Coordinates of C-alpha atoms in Angstrom, one line a residue:
X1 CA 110.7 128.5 106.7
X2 CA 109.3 126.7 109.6
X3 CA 109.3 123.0 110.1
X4 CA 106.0 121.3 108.1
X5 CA 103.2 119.9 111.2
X6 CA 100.2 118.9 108.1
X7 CA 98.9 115.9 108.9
X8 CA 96.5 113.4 106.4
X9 CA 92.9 112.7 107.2
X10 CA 90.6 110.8 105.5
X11 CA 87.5 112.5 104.0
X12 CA 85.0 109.7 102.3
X13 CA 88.0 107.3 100.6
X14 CA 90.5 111.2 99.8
X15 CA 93.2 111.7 101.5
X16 CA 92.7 115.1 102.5
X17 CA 96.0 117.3 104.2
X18 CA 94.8 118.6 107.7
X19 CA 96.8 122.4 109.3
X20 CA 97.5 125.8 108.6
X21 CA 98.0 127.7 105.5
X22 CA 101.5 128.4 105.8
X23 CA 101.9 124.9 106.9
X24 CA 100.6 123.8 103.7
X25 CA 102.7 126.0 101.6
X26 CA 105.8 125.5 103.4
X27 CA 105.0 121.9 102.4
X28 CA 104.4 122.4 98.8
X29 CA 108.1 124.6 99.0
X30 CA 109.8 122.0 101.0
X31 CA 108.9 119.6 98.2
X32 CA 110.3 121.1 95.3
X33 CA 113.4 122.6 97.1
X34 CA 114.2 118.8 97.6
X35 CA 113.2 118.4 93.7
X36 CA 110.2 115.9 94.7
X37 CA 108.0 115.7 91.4
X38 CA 104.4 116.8 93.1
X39 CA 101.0 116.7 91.9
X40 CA 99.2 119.2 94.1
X41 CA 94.8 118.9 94.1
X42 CA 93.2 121.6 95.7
X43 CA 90.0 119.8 97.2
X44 CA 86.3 121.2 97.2
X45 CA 83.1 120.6 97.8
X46 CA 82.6 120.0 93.5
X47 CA 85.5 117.7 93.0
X48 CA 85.2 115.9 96.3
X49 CA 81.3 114.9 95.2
X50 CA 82.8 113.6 92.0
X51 CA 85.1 111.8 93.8
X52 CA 82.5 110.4 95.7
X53 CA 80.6 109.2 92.2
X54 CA 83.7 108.4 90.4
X55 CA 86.2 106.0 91.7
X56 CA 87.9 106.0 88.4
X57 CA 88.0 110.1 89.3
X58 CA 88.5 109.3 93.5
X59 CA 92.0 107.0 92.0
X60 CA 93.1 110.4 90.1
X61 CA 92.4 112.1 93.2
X62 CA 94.2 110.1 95.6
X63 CA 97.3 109.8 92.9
X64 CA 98.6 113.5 94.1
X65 CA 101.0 113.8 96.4
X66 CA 99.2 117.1 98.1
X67 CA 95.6 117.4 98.8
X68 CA 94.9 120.9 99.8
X69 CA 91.6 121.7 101.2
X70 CA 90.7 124.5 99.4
X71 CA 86.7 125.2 99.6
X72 CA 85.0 126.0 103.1
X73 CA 82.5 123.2 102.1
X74 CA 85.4 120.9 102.4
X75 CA 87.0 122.4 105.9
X76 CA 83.4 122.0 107.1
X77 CA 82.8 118.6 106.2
X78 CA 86.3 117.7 108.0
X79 CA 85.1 119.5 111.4
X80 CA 81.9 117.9 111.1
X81 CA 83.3 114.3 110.3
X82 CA 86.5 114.0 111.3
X83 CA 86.7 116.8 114.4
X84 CA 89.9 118.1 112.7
X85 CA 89.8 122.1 112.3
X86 CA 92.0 122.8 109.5
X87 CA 92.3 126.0 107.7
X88 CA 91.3 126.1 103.7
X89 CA 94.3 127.1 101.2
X90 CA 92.4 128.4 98.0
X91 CA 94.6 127.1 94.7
X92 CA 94.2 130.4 93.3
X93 CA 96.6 131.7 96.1
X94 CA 98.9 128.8 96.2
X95 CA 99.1 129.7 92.6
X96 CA 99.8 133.0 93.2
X97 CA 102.4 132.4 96.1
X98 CA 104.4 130.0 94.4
X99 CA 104.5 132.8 91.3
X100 CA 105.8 135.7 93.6
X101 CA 108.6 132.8 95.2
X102 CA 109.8 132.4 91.5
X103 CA 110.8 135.9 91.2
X104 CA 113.5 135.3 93.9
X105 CA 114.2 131.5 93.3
X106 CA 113.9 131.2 89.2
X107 CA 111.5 128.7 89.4
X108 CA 110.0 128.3 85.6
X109 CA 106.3 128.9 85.0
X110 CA 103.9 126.8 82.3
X111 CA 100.5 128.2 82.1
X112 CA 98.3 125.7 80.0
X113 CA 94.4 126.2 79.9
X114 CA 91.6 128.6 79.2
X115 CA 91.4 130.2 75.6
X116 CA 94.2 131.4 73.6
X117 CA 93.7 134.8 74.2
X118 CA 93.2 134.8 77.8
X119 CA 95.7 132.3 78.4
X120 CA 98.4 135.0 76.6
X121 CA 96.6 137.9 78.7
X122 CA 97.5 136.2 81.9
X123 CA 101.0 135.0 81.1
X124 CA 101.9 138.5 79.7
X125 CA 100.6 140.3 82.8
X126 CA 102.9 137.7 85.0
X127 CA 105.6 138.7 82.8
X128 CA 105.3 142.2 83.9
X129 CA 105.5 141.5 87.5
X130 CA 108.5 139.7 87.1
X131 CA 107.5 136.2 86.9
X132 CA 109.7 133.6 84.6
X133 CA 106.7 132.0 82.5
X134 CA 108.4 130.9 79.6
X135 CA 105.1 129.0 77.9
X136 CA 101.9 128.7 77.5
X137 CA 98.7 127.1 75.3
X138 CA 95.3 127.2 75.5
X139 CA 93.1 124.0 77.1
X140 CA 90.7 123.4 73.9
X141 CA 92.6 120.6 72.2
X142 CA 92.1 116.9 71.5
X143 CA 93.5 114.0 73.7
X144 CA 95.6 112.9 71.0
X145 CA 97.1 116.2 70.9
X146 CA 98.7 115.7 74.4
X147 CA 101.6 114.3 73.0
X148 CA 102.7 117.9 71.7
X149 CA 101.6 119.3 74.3
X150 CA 103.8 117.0 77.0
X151 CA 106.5 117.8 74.6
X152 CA 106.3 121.5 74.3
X153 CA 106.3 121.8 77.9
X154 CA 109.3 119.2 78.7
X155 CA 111.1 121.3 75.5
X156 CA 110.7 123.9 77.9
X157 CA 112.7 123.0 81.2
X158 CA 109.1 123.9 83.5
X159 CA 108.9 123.6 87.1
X160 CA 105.7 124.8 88.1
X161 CA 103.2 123.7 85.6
X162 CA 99.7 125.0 86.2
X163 CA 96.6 123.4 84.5
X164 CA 93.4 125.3 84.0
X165 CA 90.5 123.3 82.1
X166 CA 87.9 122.3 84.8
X167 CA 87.1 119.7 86.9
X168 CA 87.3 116.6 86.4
X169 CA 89.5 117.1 83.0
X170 CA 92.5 118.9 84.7
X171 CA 93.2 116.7 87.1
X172 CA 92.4 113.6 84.9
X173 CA 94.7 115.5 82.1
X174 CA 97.8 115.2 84.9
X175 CA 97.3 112.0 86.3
X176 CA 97.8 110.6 82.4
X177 CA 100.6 112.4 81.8
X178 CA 102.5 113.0 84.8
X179 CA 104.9 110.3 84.0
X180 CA 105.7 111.6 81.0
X181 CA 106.1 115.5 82.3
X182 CA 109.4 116.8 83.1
X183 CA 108.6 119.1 85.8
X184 CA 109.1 119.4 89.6
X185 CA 105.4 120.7 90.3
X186 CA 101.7 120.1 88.4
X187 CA 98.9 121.5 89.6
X188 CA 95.0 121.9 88.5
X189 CA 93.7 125.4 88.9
X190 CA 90.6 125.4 87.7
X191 CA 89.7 129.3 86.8
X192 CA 92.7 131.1 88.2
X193 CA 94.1 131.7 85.0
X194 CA 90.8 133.8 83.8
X195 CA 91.1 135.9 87.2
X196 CA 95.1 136.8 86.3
X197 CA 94.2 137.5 82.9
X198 CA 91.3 139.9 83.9
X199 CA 88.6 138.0 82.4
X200 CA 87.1 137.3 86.0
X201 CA 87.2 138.6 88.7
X202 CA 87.9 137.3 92.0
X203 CA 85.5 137.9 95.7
X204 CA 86.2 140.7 97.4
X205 CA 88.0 140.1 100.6
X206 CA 85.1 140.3 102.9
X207 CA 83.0 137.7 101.0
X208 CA 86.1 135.5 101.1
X209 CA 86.6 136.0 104.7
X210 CA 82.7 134.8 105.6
X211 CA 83.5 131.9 103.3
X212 CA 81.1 132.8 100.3
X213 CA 83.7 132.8 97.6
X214 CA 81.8 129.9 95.9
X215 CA 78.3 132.0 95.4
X216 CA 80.1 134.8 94.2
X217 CA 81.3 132.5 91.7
X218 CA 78.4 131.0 90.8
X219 CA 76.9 135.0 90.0
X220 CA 79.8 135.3 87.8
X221 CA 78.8 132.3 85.8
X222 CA 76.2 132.2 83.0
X223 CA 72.6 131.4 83.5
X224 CA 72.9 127.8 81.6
X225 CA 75.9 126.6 84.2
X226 CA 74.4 127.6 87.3
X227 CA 74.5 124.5 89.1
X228 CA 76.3 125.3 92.3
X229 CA 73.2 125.5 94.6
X230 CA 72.4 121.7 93.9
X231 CA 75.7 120.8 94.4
X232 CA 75.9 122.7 97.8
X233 CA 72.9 120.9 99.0
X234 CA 74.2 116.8 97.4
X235 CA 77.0 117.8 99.2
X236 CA 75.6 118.9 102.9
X237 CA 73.3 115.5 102.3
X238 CA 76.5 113.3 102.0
X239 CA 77.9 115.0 105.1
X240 CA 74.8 114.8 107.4
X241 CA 74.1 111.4 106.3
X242 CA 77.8 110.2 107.1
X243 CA 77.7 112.1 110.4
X244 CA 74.3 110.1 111.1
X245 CA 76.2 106.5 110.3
X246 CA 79.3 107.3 112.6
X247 CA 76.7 108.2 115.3
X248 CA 74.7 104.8 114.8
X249 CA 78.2 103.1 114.5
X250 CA 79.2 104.5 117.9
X251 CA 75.7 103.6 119.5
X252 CA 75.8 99.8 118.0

């Protein structure tokens, strides 16, 4: 595994990691070879705008000990302010890396999110490839039910932990109880779980190569939560408008 060169870079009050894919994994595997407890975001163009909004939220954010850029919205918004040209990591395949590593190094997988059904589809198709996930529950329960939940997981012995109930809960859900979880690695993924259980469906290759993974999402989605296209333009108005202040900053 070669050496780690990721660097940090602020992106409107984030700290936002800055390199190569494999740079970024080898980081993430670096960390929990040395046993470092590590809350991993994967950073897009949805949660950083809530960031933005929310400082209660942008605190959460900025609690993890990995910020992946993970949307092109993001890696452009970078370039644009920052001149850095870093590559995007999508969580879905850090997810999906760090599950094909545990075949060969043990590591114990925790899938909690979704509903109870798909939530058992995708840990029993992991099972048959030959990953170790020895729990799971669905993400449609109370706050005060966390307790149980922190302690079904820690009863458990978990190292990678992977939390799929939407933005902002997941991430919120970890910050509150990372202290109290016994595991080397938690990490929001949003809708991956749907896509391993076959609920979803992923882009195809090409779409995700010309950085359009986001509308094919928002296709997928039904009618009433089709908000994307506003987002995508609040978020290219927070850009240009921040790229128009640096410039004035430089001229005065």
């Amino acid at each position: 595994m070669e050496e780690s060169r990721v660097k940090e870079v602020e992106l409107f009050g984030t700290r936002v990691l800055s390199g190569k894919r494999e740079e970024f994994l080898n980081e993430i595997e670096k960390r929990l070879k040395e046993k470092k407890k590590t809350f991993v975001v994967t950073m897009n163009a949805s949660i950083l705008l809530k960031a933005v909004e929310d400082k209660e939220y942008r605190d959460v954010i900025n609690s993890a000990d990995l910020i992946v850029p993970d949307g092109s919205g993001v890696v452009w918004a970078m370039r644009s302010l920052t001149g850095d040209h870093t590559e995007r990591l999508p969580g879905i395949e850090i997810m999906k890396y760090l599950c094909d590593r545990s075949r060969e190094t043990g590591w114990r997988v925790y899938l909690l999110g979704s509903k109870e059904e798909i939530v058992k589809k995708a840990a029993d198709s992991l099972k048959r490839s030959g990953v170790n996930v020895v729990g799971y529950h669905h993400g449609f329960f109370r706050e005060e039910e966390s307790e149980r939940v922190v302690r079904d997981i820690n009863e458990r012995s978990i190292d990678l932990l992977f939390v799929g109930m939407g933005v902002p809960r997941q991430e919120k859900w970890i910050h509150r109880n990372f202290p109290q979880l016994n595991v080397r690695l938690a990490m929001g993924v949003g809708g991956s779980i749907d896509v391993i259980s076959g609920k979803k469906k992923r882009a195809p290759e090409w779409i995700q190569k010309i950085n359009l993974e986001w509308l094919y999402r928002f296709f997928q989605s039904p009618v009433s939560k089709r908000k994307v296209p506003l987002q995508v333009l609040k978020f290219v108005f927070l850009v240009l408008r921040e790229k128009l202040k640096n410039r004035n900053r430089r001229l005065f």
